XYZ file of C-alpha atoms in Angstrom:
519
model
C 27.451 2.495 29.059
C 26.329 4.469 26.064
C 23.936 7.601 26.271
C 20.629 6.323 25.581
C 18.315 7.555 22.787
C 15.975 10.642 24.239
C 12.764 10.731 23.453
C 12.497 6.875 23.317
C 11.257 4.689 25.056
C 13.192 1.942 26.528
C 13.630 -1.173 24.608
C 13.156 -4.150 27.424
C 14.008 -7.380 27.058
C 13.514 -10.351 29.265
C 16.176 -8.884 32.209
C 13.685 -6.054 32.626
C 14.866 -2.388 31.662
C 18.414 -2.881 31.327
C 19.222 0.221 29.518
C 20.714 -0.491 25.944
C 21.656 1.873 22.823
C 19.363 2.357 19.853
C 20.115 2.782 16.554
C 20.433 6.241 15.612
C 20.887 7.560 19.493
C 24.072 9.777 18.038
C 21.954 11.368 14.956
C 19.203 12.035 16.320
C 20.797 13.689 19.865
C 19.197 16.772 20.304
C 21.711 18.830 22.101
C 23.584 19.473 17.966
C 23.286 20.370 14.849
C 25.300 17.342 13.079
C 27.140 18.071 9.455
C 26.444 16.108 6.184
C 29.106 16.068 3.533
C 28.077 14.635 0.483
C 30.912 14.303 -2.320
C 29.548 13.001 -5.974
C 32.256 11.910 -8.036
C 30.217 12.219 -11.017
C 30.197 15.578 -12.599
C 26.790 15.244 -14.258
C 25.571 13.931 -10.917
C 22.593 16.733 -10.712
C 20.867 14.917 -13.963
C 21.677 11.986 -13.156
C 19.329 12.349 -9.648
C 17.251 14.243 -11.600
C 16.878 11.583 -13.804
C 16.334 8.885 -12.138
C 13.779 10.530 -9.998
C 10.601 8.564 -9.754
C 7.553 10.822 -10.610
C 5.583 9.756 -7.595
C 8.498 8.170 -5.013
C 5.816 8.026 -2.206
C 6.727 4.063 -2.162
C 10.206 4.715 -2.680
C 10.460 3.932 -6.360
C 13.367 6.595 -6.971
C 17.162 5.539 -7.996
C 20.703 5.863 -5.879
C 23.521 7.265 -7.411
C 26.801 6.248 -5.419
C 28.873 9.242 -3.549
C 30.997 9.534 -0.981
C 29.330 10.319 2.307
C 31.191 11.853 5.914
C 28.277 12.067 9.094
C 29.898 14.282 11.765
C 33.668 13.139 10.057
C 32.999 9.825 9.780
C 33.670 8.464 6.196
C 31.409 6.058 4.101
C 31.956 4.827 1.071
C 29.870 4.172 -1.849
C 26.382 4.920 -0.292
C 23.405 5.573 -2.510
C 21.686 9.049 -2.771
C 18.148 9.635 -4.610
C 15.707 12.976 -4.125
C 12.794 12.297 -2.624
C 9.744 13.732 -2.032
C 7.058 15.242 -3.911
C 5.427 18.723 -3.229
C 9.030 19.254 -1.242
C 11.005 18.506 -4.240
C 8.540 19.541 -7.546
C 7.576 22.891 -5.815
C 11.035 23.728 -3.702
C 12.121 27.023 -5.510
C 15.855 26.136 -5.509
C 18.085 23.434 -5.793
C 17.345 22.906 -2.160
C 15.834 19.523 -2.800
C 15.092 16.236 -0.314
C 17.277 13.269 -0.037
C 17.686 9.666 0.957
C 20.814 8.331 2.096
C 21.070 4.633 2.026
C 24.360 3.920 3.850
C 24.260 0.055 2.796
C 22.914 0.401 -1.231
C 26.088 -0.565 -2.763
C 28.265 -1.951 0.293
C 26.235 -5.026 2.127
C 26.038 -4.064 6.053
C 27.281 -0.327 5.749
C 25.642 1.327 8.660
C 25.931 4.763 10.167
C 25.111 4.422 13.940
C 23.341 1.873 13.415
C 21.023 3.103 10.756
C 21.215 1.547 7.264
C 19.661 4.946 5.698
C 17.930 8.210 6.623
C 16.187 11.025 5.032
C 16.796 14.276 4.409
C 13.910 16.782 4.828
C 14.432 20.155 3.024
C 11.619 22.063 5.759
C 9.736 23.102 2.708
C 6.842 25.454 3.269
C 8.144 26.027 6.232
C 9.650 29.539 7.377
C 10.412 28.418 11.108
C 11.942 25.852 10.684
C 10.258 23.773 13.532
C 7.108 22.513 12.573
C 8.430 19.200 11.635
C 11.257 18.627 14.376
C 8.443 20.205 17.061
C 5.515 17.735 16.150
C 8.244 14.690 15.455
C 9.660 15.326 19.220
C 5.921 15.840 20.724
C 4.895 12.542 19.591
C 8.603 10.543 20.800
C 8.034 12.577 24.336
C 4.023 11.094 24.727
C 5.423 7.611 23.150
C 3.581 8.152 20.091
C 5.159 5.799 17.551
C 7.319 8.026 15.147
C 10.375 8.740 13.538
C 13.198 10.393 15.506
C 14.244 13.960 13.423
C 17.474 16.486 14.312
C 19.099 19.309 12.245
C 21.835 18.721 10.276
C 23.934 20.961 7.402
C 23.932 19.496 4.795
C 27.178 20.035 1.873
C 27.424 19.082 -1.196
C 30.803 19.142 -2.945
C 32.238 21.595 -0.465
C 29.433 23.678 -1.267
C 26.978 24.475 2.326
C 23.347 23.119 0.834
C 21.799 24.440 3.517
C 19.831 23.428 7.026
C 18.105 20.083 6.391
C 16.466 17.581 8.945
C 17.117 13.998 9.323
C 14.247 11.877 9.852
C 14.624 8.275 10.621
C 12.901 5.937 8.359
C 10.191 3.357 9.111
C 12.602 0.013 8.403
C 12.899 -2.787 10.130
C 15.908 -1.338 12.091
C 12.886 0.776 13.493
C 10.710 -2.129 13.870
C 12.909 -3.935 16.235
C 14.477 -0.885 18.203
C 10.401 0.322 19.192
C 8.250 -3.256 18.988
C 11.376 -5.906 19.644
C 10.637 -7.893 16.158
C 10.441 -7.057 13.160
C 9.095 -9.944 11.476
C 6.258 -9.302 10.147
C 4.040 -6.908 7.403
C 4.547 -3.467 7.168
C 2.261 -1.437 5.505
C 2.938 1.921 4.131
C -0.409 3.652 3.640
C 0.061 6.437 0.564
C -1.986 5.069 -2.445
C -2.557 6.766 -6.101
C -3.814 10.602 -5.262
C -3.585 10.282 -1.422
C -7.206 9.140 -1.164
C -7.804 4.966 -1.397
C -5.527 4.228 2.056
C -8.862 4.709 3.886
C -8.771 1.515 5.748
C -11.933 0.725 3.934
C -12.695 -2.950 3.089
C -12.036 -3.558 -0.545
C -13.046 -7.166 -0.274
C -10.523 -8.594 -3.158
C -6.755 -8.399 -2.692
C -6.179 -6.532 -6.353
C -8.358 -3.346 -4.673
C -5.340 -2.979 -1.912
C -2.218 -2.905 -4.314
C -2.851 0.746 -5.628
C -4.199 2.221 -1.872
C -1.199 0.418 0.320
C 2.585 -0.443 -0.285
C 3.550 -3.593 1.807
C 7.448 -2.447 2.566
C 8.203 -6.218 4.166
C 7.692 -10.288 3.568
C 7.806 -8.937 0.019
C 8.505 -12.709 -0.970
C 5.683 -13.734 0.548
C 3.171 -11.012 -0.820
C 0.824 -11.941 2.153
C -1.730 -9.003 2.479
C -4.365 -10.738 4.456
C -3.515 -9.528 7.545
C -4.318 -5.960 6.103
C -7.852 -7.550 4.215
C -8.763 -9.124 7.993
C -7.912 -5.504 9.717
C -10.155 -3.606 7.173
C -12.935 -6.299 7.549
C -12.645 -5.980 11.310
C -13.186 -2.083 10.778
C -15.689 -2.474 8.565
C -18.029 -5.008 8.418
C -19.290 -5.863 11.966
C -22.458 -4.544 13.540
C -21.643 -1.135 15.908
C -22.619 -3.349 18.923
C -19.814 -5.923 17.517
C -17.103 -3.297 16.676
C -15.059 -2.891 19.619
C -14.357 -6.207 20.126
C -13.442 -6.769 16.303
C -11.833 -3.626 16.187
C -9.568 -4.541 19.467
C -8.754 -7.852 18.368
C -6.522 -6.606 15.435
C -5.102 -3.209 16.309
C -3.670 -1.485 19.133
C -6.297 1.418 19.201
C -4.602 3.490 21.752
C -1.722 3.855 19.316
C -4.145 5.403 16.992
C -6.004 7.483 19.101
C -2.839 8.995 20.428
C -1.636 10.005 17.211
C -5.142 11.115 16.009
C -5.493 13.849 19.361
C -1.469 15.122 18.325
C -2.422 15.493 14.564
C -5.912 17.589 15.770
C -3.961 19.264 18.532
C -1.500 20.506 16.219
C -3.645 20.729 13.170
C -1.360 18.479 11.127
C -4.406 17.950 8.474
C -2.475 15.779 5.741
C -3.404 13.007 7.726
C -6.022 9.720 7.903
C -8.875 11.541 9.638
C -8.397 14.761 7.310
C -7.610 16.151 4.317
C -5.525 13.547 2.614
C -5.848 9.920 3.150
C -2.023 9.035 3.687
C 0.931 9.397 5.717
C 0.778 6.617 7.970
C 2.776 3.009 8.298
C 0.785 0.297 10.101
C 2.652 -2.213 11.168
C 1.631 -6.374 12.546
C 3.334 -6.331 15.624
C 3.934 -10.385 16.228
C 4.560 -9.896 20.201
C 0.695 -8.527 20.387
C -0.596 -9.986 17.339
C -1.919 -6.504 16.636
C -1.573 -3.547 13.863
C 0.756 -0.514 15.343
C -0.181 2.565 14.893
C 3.327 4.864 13.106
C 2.966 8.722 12.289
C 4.984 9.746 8.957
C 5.452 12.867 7.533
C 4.184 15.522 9.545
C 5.768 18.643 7.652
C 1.715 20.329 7.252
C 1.551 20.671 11.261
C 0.703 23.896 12.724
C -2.072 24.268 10.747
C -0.290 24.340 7.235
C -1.859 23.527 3.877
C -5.419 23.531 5.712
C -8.115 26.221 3.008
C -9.138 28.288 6.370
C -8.166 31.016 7.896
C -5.894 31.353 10.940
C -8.412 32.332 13.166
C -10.602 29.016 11.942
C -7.400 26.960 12.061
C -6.148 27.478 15.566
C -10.495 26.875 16.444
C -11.505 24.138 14.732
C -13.441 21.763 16.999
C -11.395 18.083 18.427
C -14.481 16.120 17.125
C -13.545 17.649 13.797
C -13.191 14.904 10.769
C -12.594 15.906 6.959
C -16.317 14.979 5.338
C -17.328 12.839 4.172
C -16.372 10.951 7.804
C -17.686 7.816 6.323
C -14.450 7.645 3.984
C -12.693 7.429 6.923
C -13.899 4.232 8.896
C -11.402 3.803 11.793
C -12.042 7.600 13.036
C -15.789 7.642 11.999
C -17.028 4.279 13.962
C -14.697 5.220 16.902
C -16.926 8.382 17.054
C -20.215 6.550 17.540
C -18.645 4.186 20.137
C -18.703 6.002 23.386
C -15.283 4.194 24.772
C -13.527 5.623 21.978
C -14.498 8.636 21.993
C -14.206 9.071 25.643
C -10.787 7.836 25.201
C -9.622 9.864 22.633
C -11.191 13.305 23.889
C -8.830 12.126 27.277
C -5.877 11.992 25.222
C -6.522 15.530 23.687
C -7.643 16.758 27.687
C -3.907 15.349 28.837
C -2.158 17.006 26.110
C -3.828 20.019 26.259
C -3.302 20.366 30.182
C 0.139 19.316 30.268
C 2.169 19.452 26.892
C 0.514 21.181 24.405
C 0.763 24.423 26.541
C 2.934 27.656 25.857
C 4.884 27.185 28.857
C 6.093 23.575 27.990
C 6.760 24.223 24.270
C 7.485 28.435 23.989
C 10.857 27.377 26.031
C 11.343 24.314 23.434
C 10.849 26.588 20.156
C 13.335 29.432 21.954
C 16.141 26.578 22.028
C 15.532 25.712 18.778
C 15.805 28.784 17.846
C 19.415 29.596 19.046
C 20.660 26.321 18.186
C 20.053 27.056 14.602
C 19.783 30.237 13.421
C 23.004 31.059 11.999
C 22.567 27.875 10.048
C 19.371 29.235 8.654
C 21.063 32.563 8.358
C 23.654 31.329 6.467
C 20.889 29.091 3.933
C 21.566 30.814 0.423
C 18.488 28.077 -1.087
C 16.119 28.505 1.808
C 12.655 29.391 0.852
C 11.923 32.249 3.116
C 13.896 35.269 3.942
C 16.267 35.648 7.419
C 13.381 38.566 8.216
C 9.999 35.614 7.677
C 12.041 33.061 9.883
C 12.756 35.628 12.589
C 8.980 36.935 12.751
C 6.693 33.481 12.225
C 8.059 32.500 16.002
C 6.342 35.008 17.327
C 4.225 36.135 14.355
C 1.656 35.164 11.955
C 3.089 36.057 8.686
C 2.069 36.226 4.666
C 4.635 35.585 2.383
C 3.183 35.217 -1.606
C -0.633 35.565 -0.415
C -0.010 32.742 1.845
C -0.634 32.605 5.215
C 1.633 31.019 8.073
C 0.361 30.751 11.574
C 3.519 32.012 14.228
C 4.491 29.199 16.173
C 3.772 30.576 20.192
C 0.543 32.851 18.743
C -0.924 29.100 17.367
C 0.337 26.785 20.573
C -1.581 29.863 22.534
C -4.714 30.124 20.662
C -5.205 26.308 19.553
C -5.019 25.460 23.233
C -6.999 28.106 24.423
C -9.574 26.545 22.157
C -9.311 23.394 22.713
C -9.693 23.726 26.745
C -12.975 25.910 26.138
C -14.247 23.407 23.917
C -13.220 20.552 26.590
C -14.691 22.529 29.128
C -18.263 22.099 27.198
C -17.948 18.529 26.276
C -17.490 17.981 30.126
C -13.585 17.753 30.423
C -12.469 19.798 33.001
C -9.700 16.770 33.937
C -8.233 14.019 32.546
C -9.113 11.172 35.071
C -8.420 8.498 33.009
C -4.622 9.744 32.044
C -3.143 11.364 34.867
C -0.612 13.699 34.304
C 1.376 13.996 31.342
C 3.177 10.728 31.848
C 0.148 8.162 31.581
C 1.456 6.034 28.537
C -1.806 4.515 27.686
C -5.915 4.835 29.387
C -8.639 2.312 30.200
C -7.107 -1.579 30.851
C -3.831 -1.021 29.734
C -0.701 -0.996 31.671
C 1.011 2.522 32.486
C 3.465 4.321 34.503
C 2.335 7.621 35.294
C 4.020 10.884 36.449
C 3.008 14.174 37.248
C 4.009 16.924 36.523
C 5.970 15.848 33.140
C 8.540 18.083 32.795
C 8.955 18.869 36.424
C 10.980 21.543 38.529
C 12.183 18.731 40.750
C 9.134 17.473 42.801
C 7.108 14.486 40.655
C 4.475 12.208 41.665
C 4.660 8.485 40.266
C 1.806 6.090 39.692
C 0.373 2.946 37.935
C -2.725 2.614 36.518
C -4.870 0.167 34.536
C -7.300 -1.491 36.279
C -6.296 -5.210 36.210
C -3.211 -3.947 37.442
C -2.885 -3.724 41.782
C 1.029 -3.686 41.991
C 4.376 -3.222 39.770
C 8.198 -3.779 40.616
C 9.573 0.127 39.634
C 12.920 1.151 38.038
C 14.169 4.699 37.598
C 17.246 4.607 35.423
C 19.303 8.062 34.614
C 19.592 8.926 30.944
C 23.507 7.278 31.604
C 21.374 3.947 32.214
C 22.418 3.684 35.473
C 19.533 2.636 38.072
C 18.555 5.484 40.553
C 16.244 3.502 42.717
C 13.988 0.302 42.528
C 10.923 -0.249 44.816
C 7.315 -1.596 45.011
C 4.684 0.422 44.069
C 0.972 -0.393 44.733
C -2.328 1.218 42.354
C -4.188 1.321 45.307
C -2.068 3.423 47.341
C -1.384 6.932 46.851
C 1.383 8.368 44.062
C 4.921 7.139 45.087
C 6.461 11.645 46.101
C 10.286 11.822 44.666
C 12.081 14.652 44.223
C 15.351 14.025 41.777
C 17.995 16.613 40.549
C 17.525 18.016 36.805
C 17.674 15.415 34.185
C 16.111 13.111 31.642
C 15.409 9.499 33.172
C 13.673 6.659 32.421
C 11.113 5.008 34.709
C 10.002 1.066 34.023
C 7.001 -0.461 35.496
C 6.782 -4.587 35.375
C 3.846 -6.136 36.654
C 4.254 -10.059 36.017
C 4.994 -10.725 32.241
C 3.525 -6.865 31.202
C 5.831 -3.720 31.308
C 5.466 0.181 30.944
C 7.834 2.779 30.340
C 8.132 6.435 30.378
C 10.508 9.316 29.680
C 10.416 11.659 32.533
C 12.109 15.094 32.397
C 13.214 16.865 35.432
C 13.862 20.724 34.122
């Protein structure tokens, strides 16, 4: 059986958790950095990306060239290349620019593992390196739904381009490997200046087009799914809103995502700065919106007009004014389930992941793995000297400032947990342990500590829930053990050898899953 994807959960299917590959699982491994070669057989082929750049490509409005592409010595023919990006590409200061591959744009069913295109991330602003792959991999380990990233070096025409990151894209490969359909609307919201994908309720459909970018159906053109979700947002009473609000999304996959991007001060997001960089997608096994986090490059506190000192402090309740403009985070705020529930996501972070002596060893591994690829970067941004020091450092490079990576996991969570303390959350009872996919009635597997030196508690929880059949499968998929475990008794004790596995909770038609790491 194939190695299964890390940092994903499993995909189950009606024979309950039998492990199965994902697409992408040999991209996005995270034990290497892969190699890119792309060969243009066009020797104007630098104007001709240039030119057919889209000015804004936020919905993907950019043109492919054809070239010649080899993944880790595999050969592809024909597959379409365009830049991307915006700030990355219009204020890169080399030729260091962002790409998208799309491995079937000129050859009909041309994958590569699996994956019918990926991006190509050029770290910009960025002089660790990390920001992006460490946020990306936070959210995958607490089943956040994201994109997968990995390093890669990239070539172009023989020539080394330099250290680049593969993200996966939101498609509907993505769709079916995390919700098991992908049938219906995807939403992509990254309207005109960054500031109309509010979730606001426009009333008329003509208000949506410019705010949102509906990525499937297409054909169709059906947006009132994304007209009933806004009105269910919006428009009923505060007494009224939960139950609206609950009937059309999966909160919890919001809330998640909205303690990560406070936790890690990743501003360019729906509750701050800029209105954008999110996908919501209409799940058709739930009948509910999904949550998806995109484009995280601003986390550890980048891009944010404050100092370091007021990054790594600002408060959890903290929301970009005007709050209003922001309806999903603002009514959540007044209703006292949410906000319980959300302040519990930050608590369980805080306590268990977003702590130095979880992610200091992550960043140190990173660090080895590619630093003689960064060395080696002749169009990097940032000097071999700024990479070295913002690990450890806070650094200034052209009056700007960047927080170091350990200094900001240190002070942010420092601050946070004094801040928790005062609001009254001294423990997470609601989430227990790192492990606790989702809080209040929902289904989860629990386990604690997550990552563990060997010795792990494992739980249910939910309370509608009183017993689940439980699977532990190795990262191999093979099963380790399968027993009963009950909510009402006390944590099921293991103690398992070092290793990644995969532990699956079914409790009649309803199942949970959760990574587990074993250090």
């Amino acid at each position: 059986m194939k190695k299964l994807g890390l940092g994903l959960l499993f995909l189950l299917s009606m024979n309950f958790c039998f492990g199965q590959t994902v697409a992408g699982d040999s991209l996005f491994n995270d034990t290497t950095v892969h190699s890119i070669y792309i060969n243009f057989p066009q020797g104007n082929y630098w104007s001709l990306l240039a030119n057919n750049k889209a000015f804004d490509d936020a919905n993907d409005s950019s043109t492919y060239i054809p070239a010649t592409v080899v993944v880790d010595g595999q050969s592809l023919d024909s597959v379409g290349i365009q830049f991307k990006g915006n700030s990355s590409y219009y204020n890169y200061p080399s030729n260091k620019k962002p790409f998208t591959l799309s491995f079937n744009e000129y050859i009909a069913g041309q994958k590569f593992n699996g994956l019918k295109s990926v991006n190509l991330n050029n770290l910009y602003q960025d002089p660790s390196f990390m920001r992006e792959k460490m946020f990306l991999d936070f959210c995958n380990q607490q089943g956040i739904n994201a994109p997968r990233a990995n390093y890669t070096r990239l070539y172009i025409n023989g020539d080394y381009w330099g250290l680049y990151i593969a993200v996966e894209r939101i498609t509907k490969t993505f769709l079916k490997d995390r919700f098991g359909d992908n049938n219906y609307n995807l939403f992509k919201g990254d309207g005109t200046g960054a500031t109309c994908a509010d979730l606001r309720y426009h009333g008329t459909i003509n208000t949506y087009y410019n705010c949102y970018t509906l990525k499937t159906n297409n054909t169709a053109n059906d947006w009132s799914d994304l007209i009933n979700l806004t009105a269910q947002i919006n428009n009923p009473p505060q007494n009224q809103f939960r139950d609206s609000v609950e009937s059309v999304l999966n909160t919890n996959s919001f809330i998640s995502a909205w303690a990560a991007y406070n936790l890690f001060v990743d501003f360019d997001s729906y509750p701050y700065r800029f209105i954008h960089n999110y996908y919501i997608y209409h799940d058709s096994v739930s009948d509910k919106f999904q949550w998806i986090v995109w484009d995280v490059s601003t986390a550890f506190g980048m891009d944010v007009p404050m100092t370091i000192a007021q990054i790594e402090a600002i408060s959890v309740l903290y929301v970009t004014p005007l709050s209003s403009a922001r309806p999903l985070v603002d009514r959540m705020l007044s209703d006292s389930l949410y906000k319980d529930t959300y302040l519990n996501f930050v608590c369980r972070y805080a306590n268990n992941d977003f702590v130095s002596s979880v992610l200091n060893p992550k960043i140190d591994t990173l660090y080895n793995r590619i630093k003689s690829w960064v060395y080696a970067d002749s169009l990097k941004m940032y000097t071999d000297q700024n990479f070295d020091q913002n690990i450890d450092n806070d650094i200034n490079v052209s009056n700007i400032d960047y927080p170091g990576l350990k200094p900001f996991i240190a002070n942010r969570s420092a601050s946070v947990l004094s801040e928790l303390t005062t609001l009254g959350y001294t423990s997470c009872p609601l989430a227990t342990g790192v492990a606790s996919e989702f809080i209040g009635n929902q289904f989860a597997v629990n386990a604690f500590p997550n990552p563990s030196v060997g010795n792990v508690k494992i739980g249910i929880s939910g309370s509608l829930l009183e017993s689940a059949e439980l699977k532990i499968f190795d990262v191999y998929g093979h099963e380790v053990m399968a027993t009963m475990i009950m909510r009402t008794e006390s944590n099921l004790s293991l103690n398992l050898p070092k290793g990644i596995y995969f532990l699956c909770a079914r409790s009649g038609g309803i199942v949970a899953t959760k990574k587990l790491l074993i250090q």
